[in-house]
Coordinates of C-alpha atoms in Angstrom, one line a residue:
V53 CA -0.2 0.3 0.0
H54 CA 1.5 3.2 -1.0
R55 CA -0.9 5.9 0.7
D56 CA 0.5 8.7 -0.7
V57 CA -0.5 8.5 -4.5
K58 CA -0.2 11.7 -6.1
P59 CA 0.9 13.5 -9.5
G60 CA 4.0 15.1 -7.4
N61 CA 4.9 11.1 -6.6
V62 CA 4.6 10.3 -10.7
R63 CA 7.7 10.8 -12.5
V64 CA 7.5 10.2 -16.5
H65 CA 10.5 9.1 -18.2
L66 CA 10.5 11.1 -21.8
P67 CA 12.1 8.6 -24.0
T68 CA 9.9 5.8 -23.2
S69 CA 6.9 7.5 -21.9
A70 CA 6.5 5.2 -18.9
A71 CA 4.9 6.8 -15.3
V72 CA 6.8 5.3 -12.7
L73 CA 5.3 5.7 -9.2
T74 CA 7.8 7.0 -6.3
D75 CA 8.2 8.0 -2.7
F76 CA 7.8 5.0 -0.8
G77 CA 8.3 6.8 2.3
I78 CA 4.7 6.1 4.0
A79 CA 4.4 2.7 2.1
R80 CA 3.3 0.0 3.9
A81 CA 3.4 -3.9 3.0
G82 CA 0.6 -5.5 4.2
D83 CA -0.9 -3.7 7.2
G84 CA -1.4 -0.3 6.4
M85 CA -2.2 0.9 9.7
H86 CA 1.3 0.9 11.1
T87 CA 1.4 4.3 12.0
D88 CA 1.9 7.1 15.2
T89 CA -1.6 6.8 16.9
G90 CA -3.6 10.0 15.6
V91 CA -1.5 10.4 12.3
V92 CA -3.5 10.2 9.0
P93 CA -0.4 9.4 6.3
G94 CA -1.5 10.4 2.6
S95 CA -2.1 13.9 1.4
P96 CA -6.3 15.2 2.2
A97 CA -7.1 16.0 -1.2
F98 CA -6.3 12.4 -2.4
M99 CA -7.5 10.5 0.3
A100 CA -10.6 8.1 0.0
P101 CA -13.3 8.4 1.5
E102 CA -12.7 5.6 3.7
L103 CA -9.9 6.8 4.5
L104 CA -11.4 9.8 5.9
A105 CA -13.7 8.1 8.1
G106 CA -10.9 6.3 9.7
A107 CA -10.9 3.2 8.0
A108 CA -7.1 1.5 7.3
P109 CA -5.7 1.8 3.7
D110 CA -5.6 -0.7 1.2
A111 CA -5.0 -1.1 -2.8
A112 CA -8.7 0.1 -3.2
S113 CA -7.6 3.7 -1.6
D114 CA -4.1 3.7 -3.5
L115 CA -6.9 3.5 -6.5
Y116 CA -8.9 6.3 -5.2
A117 CA -5.9 8.8 -5.1
L118 CA -5.1 7.3 -8.7
G119 CA -8.4 8.2 -10.1
V120 CA -7.9 12.1 -8.3
T121 CA -4.3 12.1 -10.0
L122 CA -6.3 11.1 -13.3
F123 CA -8.9 13.3 -12.5
Q124 CA -6.4 16.5 -12.1
L125 CA -3.8 15.2 -14.9
L126 CA -6.9 15.6 -17.6
S127 CA -9.3 18.2 -16.0
A128 CA -6.5 20.8 -14.6
R129 CA -8.9 20.6 -11.1
L130 CA -9.3 18.2 -8.4
P131 CA -12.6 16.6 -7.9
F132 CA -13.0 18.2 -4.7
E133 CA -12.0 21.6 -3.8
G134 CA -13.0 23.8 -0.6
A135 CA -12.2 27.4 0.5
S136 CA -10.5 25.5 3.7
M137 CA -9.1 22.1 4.2
G138 CA -12.1 21.1 6.2
E139 CA -14.7 22.3 3.4
L140 CA -12.3 20.3 0.7
L141 CA -12.5 16.8 3.3
R142 CA -16.5 17.4 4.0
R143 CA -17.0 17.6 0.3
A144 CA -15.0 14.7 -0.4
A145 CA -16.5 12.7 2.2
R146 CA -20.1 12.8 1.3
D147 CA -20.4 14.1 -2.5
E148 CA -19.9 12.4 -5.7
A149 CA -17.4 13.3 -7.7
P150 CA -18.1 15.3 -11.0
A151 CA -18.3 13.7 -14.2
L152 CA -15.1 14.5 -15.6
D153 CA -16.5 14.5 -19.3
T154 CA -18.7 17.2 -18.3
L155 CA -15.2 19.3 -17.3
R156 CA -13.6 18.0 -20.4
G157 CA -14.9 17.6 -23.5
G158 CA -13.1 15.2 -26.4
L159 CA -12.5 12.6 -23.6
A160 CA -12.7 9.0 -24.7
P161 CA -15.7 7.9 -23.0
A162 CA -13.6 4.6 -21.8
L163 CA -11.3 6.6 -20.1
A164 CA -14.0 9.1 -18.2
A165 CA -15.4 5.8 -17.1
L166 CA -12.5 4.6 -15.7
V167 CA -11.6 7.7 -14.2
A168 CA -15.4 7.4 -12.6
R169 CA -15.0 3.8 -11.6
L170 CA -11.6 4.6 -9.8
L171 CA -13.3 7.4 -7.9
A172 CA -16.3 5.9 -6.8
R173 CA -16.9 6.2 -3.0
R174 CA -17.1 2.5 -2.5
R175 CA -13.9 0.7 -1.8
E176 CA -15.7 -2.3 -3.3
A177 CA -16.5 -0.6 -6.5
R178 CA -13.0 0.3 -7.0

């Protein structure tokens, strides 16, 4: 479990166009909860709704963060925004992400559907 998938942790090797995930500083094998008590690892804007509710990080929460990363890459904005961190977290915890194809025309329907699935509120749907 990486626990901090975000654009700043992705590098692209231009000659091959390969994307590489970096910065495994807070990554954990197996049980993703091994951290200091009361500390929530990761970047709040990229955290899955279940993490905001206190659930343990897992592969599905990393997939959600990948969805936020792709959403930002393709739309130049986050799926949830707010005037404060609290407002951003409230929206991420309760609202559905906007459909990417409503913000950016010309996307392949399969790509918009993939991002929507990655941003599913229920971890089982990712």
